[in-house]
Short mmCIF file of C-alpha atoms in Angstrom, two decimals:
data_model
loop_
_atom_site.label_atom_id
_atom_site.label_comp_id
_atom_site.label_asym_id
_atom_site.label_seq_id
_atom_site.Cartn_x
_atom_site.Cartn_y
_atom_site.Cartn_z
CA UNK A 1 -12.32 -40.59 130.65
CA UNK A 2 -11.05 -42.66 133.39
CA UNK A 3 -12.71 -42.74 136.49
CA UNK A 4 -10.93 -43.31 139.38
CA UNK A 5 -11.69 -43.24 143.12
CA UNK A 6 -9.33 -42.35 146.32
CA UNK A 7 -8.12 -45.31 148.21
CA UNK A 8 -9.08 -45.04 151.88
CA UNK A 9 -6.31 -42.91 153.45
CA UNK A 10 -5.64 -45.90 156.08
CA UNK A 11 -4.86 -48.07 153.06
CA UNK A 12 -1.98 -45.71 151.90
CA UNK A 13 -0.77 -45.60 154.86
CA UNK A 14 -0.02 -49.01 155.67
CA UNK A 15 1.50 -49.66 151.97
CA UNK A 16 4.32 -47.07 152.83
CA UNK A 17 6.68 -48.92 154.20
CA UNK A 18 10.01 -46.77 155.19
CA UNK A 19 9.00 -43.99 152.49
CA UNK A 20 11.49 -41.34 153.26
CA UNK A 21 10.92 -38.28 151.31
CA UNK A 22 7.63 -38.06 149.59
CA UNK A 23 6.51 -36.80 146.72
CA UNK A 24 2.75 -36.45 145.89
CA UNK A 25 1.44 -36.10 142.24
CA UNK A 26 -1.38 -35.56 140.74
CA UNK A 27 -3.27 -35.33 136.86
CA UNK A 28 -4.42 -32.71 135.51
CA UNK A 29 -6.77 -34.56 133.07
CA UNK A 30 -9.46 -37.33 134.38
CA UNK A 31 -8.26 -37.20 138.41
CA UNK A 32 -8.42 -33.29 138.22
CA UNK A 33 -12.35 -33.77 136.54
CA UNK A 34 -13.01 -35.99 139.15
CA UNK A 35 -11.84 -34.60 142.26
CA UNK A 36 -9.60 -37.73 142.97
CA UNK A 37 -5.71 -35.95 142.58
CA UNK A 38 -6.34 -32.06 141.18
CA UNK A 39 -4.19 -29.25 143.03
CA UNK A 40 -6.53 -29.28 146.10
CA UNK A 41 -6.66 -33.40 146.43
CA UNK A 42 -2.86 -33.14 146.65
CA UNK A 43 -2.37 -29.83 148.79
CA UNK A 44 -4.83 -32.65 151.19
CA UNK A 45 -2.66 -35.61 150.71
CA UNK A 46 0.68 -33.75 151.35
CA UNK A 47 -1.43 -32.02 154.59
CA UNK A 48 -2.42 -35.44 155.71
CA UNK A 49 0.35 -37.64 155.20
CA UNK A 50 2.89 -34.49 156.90
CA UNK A 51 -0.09 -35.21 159.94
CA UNK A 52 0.91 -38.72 159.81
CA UNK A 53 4.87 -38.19 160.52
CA UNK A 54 5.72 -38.11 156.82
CA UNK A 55 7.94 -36.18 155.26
CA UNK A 56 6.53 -34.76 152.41
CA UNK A 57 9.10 -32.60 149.98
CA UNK A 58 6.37 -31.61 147.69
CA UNK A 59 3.60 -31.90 145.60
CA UNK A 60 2.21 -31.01 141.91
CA UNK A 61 -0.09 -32.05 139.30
CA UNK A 62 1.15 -32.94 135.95
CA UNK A 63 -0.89 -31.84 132.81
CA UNK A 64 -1.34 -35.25 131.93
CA UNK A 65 -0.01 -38.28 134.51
CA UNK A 66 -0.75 -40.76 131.50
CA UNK A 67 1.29 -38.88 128.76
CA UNK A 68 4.24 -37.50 130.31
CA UNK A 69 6.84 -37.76 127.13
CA UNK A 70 10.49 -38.16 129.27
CA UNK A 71 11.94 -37.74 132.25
CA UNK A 72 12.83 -34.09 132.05
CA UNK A 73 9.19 -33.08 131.70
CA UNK A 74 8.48 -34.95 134.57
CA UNK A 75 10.84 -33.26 136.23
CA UNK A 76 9.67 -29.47 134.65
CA UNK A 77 6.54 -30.11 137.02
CA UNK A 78 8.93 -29.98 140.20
CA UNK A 79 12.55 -31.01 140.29
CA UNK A 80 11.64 -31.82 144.00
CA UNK A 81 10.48 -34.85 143.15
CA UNK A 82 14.17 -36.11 141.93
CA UNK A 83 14.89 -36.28 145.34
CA UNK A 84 11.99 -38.19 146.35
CA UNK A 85 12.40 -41.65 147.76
CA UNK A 86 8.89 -42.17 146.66
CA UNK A 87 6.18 -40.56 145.20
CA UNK A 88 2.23 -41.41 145.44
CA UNK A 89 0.36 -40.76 142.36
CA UNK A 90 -2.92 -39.26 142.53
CA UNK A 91 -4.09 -40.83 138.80
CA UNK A 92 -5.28 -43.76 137.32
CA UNK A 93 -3.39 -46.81 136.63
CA UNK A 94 -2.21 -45.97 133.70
CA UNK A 95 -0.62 -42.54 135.09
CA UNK A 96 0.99 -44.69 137.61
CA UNK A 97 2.50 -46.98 135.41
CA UNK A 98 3.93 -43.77 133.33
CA UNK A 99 5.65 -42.00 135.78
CA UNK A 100 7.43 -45.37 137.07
CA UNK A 101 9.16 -45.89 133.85
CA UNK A 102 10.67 -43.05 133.87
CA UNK A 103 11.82 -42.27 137.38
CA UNK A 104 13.70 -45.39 139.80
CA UNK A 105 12.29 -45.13 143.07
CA UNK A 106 8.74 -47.07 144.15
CA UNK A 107 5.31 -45.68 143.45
CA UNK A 108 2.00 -45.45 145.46
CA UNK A 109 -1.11 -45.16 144.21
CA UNK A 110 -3.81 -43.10 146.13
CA UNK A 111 -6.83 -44.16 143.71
CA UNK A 112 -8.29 -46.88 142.57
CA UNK A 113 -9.43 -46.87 138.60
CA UNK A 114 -12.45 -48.10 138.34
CA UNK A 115 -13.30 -47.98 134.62
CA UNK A 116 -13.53 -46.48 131.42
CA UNK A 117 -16.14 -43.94 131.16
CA UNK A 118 -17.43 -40.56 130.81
CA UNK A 119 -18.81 -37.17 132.15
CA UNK A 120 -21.96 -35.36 130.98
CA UNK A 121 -24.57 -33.56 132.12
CA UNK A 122 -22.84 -33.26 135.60
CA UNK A 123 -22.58 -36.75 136.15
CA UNK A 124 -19.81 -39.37 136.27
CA UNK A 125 -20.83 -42.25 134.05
CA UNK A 126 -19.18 -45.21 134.07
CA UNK A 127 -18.45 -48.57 132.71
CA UNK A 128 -18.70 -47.18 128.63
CA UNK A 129 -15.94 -48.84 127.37
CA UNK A 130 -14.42 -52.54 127.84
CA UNK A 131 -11.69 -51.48 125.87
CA UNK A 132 -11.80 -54.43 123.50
CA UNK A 133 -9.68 -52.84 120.61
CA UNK A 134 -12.71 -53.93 118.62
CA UNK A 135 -15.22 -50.99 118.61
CA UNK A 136 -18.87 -52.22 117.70
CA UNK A 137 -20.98 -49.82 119.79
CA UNK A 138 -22.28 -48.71 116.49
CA UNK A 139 -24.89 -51.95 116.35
CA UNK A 140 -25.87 -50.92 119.36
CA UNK A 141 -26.69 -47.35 119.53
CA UNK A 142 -23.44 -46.19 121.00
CA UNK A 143 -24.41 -48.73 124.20
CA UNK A 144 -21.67 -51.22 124.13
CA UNK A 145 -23.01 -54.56 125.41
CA UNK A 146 -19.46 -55.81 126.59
CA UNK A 147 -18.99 -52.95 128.62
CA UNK A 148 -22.53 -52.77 129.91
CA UNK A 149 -24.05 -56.38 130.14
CA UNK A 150 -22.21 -57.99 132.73
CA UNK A 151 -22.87 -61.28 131.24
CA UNK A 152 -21.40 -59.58 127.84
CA UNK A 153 -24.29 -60.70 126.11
CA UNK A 154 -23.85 -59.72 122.18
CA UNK A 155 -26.81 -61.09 121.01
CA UNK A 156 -29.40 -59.64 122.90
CA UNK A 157 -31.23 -60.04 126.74
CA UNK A 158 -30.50 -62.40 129.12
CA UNK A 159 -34.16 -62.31 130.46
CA UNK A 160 -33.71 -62.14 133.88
CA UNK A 161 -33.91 -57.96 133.98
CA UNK A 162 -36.80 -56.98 135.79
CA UNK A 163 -38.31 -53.48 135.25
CA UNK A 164 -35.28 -52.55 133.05
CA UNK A 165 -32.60 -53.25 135.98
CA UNK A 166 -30.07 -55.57 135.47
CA UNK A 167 -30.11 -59.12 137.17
CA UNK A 168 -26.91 -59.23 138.07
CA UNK A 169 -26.70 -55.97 139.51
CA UNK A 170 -30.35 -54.54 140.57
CA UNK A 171 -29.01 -51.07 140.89
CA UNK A 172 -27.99 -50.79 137.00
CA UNK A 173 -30.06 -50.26 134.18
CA UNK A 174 -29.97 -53.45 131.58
CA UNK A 175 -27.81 -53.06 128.99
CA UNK A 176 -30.44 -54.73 126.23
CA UNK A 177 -32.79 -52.48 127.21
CA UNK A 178 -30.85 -49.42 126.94
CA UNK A 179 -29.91 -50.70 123.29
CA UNK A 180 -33.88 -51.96 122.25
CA UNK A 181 -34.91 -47.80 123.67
CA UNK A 182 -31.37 -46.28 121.71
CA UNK A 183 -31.70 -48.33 118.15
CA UNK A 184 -35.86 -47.27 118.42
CA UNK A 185 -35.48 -44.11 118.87
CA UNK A 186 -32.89 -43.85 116.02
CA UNK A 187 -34.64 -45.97 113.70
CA UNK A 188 -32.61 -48.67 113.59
CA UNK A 189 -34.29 -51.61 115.39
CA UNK A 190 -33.35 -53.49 112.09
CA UNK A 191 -29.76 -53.56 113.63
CA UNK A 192 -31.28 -56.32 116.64
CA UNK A 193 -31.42 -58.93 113.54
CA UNK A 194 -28.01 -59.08 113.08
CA UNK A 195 -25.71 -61.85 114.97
CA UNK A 196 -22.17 -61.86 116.39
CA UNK A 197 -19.98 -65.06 116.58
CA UNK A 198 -18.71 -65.68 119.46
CA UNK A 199 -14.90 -63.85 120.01
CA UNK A 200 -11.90 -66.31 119.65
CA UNK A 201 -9.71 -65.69 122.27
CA UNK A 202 -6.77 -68.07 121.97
CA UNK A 203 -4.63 -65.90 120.04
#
């Protein structure tokens, strides 16, 4: 999942510069999960920027902001948004970027994405995946270390936790110590012995 939080209201605000007719869109996927640009996080938007002065001609939520296959299922959502002169998207990045390839006016985005994660137990978790297109995680108990370490240390603990938070970041559990408690209770601390080269990265 994608986690991704709303931009301060103010901050969209200022970034709409001459917008004309507006056009608000949201996902159905990760910003509909998260409360950040489902149906009632755009119903707000449109409320809020029409408040503002704006003219909104309409809002939606598209099944999946980040997999839309053409322009004509874009426009299946709500043709009202061909005669947008722009459109804010209520998704992450990656939604964003989607959408603007297939339509030619300028784009807004209303959230900020904030990382590669997950949902469980009621809880937004985030910060799971780097998204290194080299998937590990097994050697580590499903805890990936470039993700979670922010020192990306591979090889195990920096030293510096203290009482299983991170040094970097007090308010985050360390990353080694989430893999040491993982590969125990799995019965595989065997899996600590082995050691990764450093990544080349020129190429």
């Amino acid at each position: 999942m994608i986690i991704s939080s709303s931009k301060p209201f103010e901050e969209i605000l200022e970034n709409l510069d001459d917008p004309g007719k507006i056009f608000v869109l949201g996902c159905g996927v990760c910003a509909t999960k998260l409360h950040v640009g489902g149906e009632p996080e755009v119903e707000a938007m449109c409320r809020k920027l029409r408040n503002a002065g704006k003219e909104v001609i309409g809002g939606g939520v598209a099944k999946a902001a980040c997999s839309i296959k053409s322009k004509e299922s874009l426009l299946e959502n709500d043709p009202a948004i061909e005669k947008a002169d722009t459109i804010i998207v209520m998704s992450c990045g990656s939604g964003l970027s989607v959408v603007s390839s297939l339509v030619d006016v300028p784009m807004h985005p209303a959230t900020n994405t904030d990382s590669l994660g997950g949902y469980s137990e009621g809880h937004v978790r985030k910060d799971l995946c780097a998204m290194c297109g080299s998937c590990i995680a097994d050697f580590f108990g499903g805890v990936c270390p470039t993700a979670r370490c922010p020192k990306g240390l591979m090889n195990g603990p920096c030293g510096g936790a203290m009482e299983g938070k991170c040094e970097v970041d007090p308010d985050r559990d360390c990353a080694w110590e989430l893999i040491y408690l993982r590969l125990k209770e799995i019965g595989r601390l065997d899996l600590l012995e082995k050691i990764f080269e450093p990544k080349e990265y020129d190429g």
